[in-house]
JSON list of C-alpha atoms in Angstrom, two decimals:
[
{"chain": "A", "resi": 685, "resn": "UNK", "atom": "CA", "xyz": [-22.61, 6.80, 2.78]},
{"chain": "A", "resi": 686, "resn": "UNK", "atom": "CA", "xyz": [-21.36, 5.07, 5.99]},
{"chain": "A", "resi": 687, "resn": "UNK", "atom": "CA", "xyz": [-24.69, 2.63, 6.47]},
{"chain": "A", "resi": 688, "resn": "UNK", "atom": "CA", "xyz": [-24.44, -0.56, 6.14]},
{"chain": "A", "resi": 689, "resn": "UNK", "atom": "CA", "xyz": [-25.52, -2.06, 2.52]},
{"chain": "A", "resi": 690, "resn": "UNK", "atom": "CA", "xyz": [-29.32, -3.15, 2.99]},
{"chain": "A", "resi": 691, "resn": "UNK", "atom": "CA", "xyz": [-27.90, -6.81, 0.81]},
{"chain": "A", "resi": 692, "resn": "UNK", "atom": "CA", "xyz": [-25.96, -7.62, 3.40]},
{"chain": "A", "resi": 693, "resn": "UNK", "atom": "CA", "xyz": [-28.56, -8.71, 5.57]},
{"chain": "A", "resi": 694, "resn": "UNK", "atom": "CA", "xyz": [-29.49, -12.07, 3.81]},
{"chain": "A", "resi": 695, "resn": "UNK", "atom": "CA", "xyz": [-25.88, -12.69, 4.81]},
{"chain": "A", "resi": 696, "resn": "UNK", "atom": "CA", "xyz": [-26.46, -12.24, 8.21]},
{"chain": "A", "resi": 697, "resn": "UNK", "atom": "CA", "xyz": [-28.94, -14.47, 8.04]},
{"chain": "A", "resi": 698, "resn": "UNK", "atom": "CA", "xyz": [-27.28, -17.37, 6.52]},
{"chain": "A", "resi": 699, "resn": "UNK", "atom": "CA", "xyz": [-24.99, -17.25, 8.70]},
{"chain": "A", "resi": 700, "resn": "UNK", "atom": "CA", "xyz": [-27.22, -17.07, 11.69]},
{"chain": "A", "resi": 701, "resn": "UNK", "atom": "CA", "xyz": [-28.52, -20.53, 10.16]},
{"chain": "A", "resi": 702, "resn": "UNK", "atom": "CA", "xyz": [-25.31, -22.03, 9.71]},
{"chain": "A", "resi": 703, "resn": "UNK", "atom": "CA", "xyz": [-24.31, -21.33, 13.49]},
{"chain": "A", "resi": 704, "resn": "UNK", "atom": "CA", "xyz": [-28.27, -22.66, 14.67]},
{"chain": "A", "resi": 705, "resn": "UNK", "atom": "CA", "xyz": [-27.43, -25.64, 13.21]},
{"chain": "A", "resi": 706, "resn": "UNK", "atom": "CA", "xyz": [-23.93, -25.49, 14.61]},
{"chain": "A", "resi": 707, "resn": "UNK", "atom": "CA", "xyz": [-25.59, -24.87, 18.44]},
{"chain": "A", "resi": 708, "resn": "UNK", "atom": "CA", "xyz": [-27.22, -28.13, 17.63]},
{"chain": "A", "resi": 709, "resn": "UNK", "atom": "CA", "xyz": [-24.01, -30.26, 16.76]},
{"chain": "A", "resi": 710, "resn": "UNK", "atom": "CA", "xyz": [-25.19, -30.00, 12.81]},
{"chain": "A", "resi": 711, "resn": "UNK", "atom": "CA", "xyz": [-23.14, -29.19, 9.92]},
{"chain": "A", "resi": 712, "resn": "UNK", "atom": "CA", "xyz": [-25.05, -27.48, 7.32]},
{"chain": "A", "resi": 713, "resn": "UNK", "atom": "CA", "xyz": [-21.86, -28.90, 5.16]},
{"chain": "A", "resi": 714, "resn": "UNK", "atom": "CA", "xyz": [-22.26, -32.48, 5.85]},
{"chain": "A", "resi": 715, "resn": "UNK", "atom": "CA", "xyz": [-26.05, -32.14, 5.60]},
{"chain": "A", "resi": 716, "resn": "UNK", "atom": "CA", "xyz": [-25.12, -31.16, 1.61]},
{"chain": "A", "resi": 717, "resn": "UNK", "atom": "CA", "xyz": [-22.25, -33.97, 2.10]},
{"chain": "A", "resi": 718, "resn": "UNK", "atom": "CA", "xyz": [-25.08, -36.58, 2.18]},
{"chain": "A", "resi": 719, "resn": "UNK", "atom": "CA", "xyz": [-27.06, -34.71, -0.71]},
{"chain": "A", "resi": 720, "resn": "UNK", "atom": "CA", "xyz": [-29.86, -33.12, 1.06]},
{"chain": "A", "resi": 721, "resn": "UNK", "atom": "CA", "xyz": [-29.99, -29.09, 0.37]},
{"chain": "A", "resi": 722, "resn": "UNK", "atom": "CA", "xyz": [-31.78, -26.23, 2.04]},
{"chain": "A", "resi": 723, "resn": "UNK", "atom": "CA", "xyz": [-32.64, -23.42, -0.74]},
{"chain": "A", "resi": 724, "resn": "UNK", "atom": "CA", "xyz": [-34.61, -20.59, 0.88]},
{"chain": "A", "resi": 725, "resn": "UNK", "atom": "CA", "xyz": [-38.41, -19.93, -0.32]},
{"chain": "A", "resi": 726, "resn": "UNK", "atom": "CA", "xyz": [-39.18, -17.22, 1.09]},
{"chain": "A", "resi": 727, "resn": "UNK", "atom": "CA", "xyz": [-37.29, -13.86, 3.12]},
{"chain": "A", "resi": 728, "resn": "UNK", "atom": "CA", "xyz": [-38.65, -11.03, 4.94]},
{"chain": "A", "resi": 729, "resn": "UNK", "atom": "CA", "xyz": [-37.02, -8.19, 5.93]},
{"chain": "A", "resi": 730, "resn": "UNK", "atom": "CA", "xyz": [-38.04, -5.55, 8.60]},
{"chain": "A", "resi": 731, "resn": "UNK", "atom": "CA", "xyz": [-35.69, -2.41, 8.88]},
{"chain": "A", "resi": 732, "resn": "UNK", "atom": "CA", "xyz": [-35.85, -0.88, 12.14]},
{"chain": "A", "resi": 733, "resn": "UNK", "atom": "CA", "xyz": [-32.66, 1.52, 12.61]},
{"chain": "A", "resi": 734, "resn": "UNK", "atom": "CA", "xyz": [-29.38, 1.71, 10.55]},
{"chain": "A", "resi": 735, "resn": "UNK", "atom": "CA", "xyz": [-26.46, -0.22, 11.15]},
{"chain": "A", "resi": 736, "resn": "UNK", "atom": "CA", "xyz": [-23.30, 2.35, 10.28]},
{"chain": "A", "resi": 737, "resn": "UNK", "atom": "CA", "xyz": [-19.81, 0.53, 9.02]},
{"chain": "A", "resi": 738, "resn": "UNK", "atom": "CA", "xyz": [-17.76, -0.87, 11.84]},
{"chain": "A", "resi": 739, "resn": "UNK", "atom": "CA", "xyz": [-20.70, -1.62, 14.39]},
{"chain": "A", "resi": 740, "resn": "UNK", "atom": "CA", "xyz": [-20.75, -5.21, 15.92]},
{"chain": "A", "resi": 741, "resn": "UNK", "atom": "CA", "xyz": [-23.86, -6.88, 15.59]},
{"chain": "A", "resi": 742, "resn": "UNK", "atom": "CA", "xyz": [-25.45, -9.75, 17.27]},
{"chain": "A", "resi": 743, "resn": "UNK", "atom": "CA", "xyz": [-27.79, -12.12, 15.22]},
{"chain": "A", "resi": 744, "resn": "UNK", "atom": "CA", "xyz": [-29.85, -14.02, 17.78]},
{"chain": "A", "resi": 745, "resn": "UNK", "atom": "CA", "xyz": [-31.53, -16.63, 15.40]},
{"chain": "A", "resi": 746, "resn": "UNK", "atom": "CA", "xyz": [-34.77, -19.40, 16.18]},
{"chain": "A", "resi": 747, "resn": "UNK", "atom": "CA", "xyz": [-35.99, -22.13, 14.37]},
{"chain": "A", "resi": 748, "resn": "UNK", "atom": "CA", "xyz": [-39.95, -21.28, 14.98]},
{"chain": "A", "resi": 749, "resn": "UNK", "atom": "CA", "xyz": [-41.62, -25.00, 14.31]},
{"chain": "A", "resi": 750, "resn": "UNK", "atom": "CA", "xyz": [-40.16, -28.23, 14.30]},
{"chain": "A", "resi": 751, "resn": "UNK", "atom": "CA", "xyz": [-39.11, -28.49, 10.61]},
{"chain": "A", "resi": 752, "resn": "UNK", "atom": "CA", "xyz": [-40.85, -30.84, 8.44]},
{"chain": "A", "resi": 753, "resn": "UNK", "atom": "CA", "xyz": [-40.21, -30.31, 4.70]},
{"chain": "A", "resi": 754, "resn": "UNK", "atom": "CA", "xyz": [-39.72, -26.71, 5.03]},
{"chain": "A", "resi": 755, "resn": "UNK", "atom": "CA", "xyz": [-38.19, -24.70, 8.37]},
{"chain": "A", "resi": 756, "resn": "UNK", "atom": "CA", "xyz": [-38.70, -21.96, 9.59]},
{"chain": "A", "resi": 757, "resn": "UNK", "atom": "CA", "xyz": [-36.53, -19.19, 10.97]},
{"chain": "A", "resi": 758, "resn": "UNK", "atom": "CA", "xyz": [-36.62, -15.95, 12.51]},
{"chain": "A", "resi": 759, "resn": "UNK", "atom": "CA", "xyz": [-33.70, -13.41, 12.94]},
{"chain": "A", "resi": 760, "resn": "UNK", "atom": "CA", "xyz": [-33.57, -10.11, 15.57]},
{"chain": "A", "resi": 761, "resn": "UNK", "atom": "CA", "xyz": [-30.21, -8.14, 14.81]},
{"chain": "A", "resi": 762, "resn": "UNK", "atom": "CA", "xyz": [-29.20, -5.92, 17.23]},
{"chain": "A", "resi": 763, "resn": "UNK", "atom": "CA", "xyz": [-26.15, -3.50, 18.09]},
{"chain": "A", "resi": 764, "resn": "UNK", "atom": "CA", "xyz": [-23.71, -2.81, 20.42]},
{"chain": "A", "resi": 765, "resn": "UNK", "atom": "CA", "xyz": [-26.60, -0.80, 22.23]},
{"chain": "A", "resi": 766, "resn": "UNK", "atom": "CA", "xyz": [-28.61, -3.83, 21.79]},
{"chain": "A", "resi": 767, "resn": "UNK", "atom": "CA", "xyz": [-31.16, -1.28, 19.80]},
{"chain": "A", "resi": 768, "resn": "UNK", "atom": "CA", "xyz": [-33.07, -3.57, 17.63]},
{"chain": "A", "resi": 769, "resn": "UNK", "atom": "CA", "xyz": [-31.91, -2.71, 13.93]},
{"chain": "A", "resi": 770, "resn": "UNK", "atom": "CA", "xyz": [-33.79, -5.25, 11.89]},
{"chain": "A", "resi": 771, "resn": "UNK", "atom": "CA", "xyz": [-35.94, -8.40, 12.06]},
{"chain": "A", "resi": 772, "resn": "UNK", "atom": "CA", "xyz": [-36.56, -10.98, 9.40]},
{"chain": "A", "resi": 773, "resn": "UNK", "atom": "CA", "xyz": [-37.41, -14.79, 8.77]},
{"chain": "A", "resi": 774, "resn": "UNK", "atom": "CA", "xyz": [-37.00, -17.01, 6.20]},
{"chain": "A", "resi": 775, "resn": "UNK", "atom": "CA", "xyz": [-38.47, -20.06, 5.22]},
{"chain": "A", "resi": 776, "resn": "UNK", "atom": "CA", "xyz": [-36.37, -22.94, 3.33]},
{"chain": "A", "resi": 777, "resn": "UNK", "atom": "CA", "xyz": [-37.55, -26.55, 2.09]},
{"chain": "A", "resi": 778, "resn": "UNK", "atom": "CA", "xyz": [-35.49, -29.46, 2.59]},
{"chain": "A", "resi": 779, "resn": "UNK", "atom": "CA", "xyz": [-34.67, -30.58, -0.94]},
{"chain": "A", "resi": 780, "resn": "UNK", "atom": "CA", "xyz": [-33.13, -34.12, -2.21]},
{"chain": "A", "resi": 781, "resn": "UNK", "atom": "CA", "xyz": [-30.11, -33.06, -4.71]},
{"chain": "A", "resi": 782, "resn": "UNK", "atom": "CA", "xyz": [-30.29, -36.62, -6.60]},
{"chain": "A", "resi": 783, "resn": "UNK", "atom": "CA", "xyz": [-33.95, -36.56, -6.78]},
{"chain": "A", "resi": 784, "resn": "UNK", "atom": "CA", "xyz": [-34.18, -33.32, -7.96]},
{"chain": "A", "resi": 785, "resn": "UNK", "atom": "CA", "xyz": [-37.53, -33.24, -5.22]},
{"chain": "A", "resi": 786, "resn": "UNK", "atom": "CA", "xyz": [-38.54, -31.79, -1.87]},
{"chain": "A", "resi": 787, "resn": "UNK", "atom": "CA", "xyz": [-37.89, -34.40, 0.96]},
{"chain": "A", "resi": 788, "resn": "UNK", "atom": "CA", "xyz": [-38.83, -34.41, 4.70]},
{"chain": "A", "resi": 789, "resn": "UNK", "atom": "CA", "xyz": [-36.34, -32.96, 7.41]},
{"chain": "A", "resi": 790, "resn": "UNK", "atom": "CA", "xyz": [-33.41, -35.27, 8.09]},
{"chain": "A", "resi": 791, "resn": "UNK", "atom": "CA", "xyz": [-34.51, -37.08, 11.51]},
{"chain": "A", "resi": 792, "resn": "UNK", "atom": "CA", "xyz": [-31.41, -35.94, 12.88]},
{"chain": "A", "resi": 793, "resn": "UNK", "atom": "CA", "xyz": [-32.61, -32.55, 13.13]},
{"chain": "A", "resi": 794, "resn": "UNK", "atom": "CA", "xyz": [-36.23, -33.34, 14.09]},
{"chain": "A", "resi": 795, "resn": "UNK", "atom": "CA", "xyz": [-34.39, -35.30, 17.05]},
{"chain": "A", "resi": 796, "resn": "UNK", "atom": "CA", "xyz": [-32.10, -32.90, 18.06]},
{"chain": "A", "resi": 797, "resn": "UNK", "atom": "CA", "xyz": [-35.05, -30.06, 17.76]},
{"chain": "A", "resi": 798, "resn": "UNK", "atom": "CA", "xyz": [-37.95, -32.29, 19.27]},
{"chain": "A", "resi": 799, "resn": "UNK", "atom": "CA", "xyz": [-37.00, -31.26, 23.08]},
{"chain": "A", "resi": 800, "resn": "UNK", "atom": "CA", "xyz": [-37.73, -27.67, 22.31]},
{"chain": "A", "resi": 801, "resn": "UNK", "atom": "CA", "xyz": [-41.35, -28.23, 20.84]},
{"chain": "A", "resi": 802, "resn": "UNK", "atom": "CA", "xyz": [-42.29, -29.55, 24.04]}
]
């Protein structure tokens, strides 16, 4: 059909987390390294325009709260134009592998967020 696969977006979002966290100096590897895991609740998903194969997109991702036991993102993904094609957010809970149980943030990410709550 030549648009892009509607799927894909979760994708897109994940990996807008991954490189948050990498802004921040955070590996969302070594955070499940030391056993801590951050399943997503919830997604939303707003489309706007199509995205057609072979456009570059930009993912401009925020982290709306300083995270507690869950955090919160939101995702704008725009084109080449920098025409808005879809918004979303997602909301994930920190979660303690060994425990099997939800768990507050790891204070190395409230630290490293705090400044921006300010």
């Amino acid at each position: 059909m030549g648009y892009l696969y509607y799927g894909n977006y979760a994708t897109y979002y994940e990996v807008g987390r991954v490189e948050a966290m990498r802004s921040l100096g955070l590996s969302y590897k070594e955070l499940e390294d030391s056993g801590i895991m951050m399943p997503v609740l919830d997604m939303q998903s707003v489309f706007v325009k199509p995205a057609y194969y072979d456009d570059v997109l930009n993912v401009a991702t925020t982290i709306t709260e300083l995270p507690k036991v869950r955090a919160f993102f939101s995702y704008e993904i725009t084109n080449a134009n920098n025409d808005i094609i879809n918004y979303g957010k997602t909301t994930l809970i920190f979660f303690n592998w060994e425990r099997k149980k939800p768990c507050r943030a790891p204070q190395e990410l409230v630290d490293k967020l705090a400044p921006y709550f300010k």
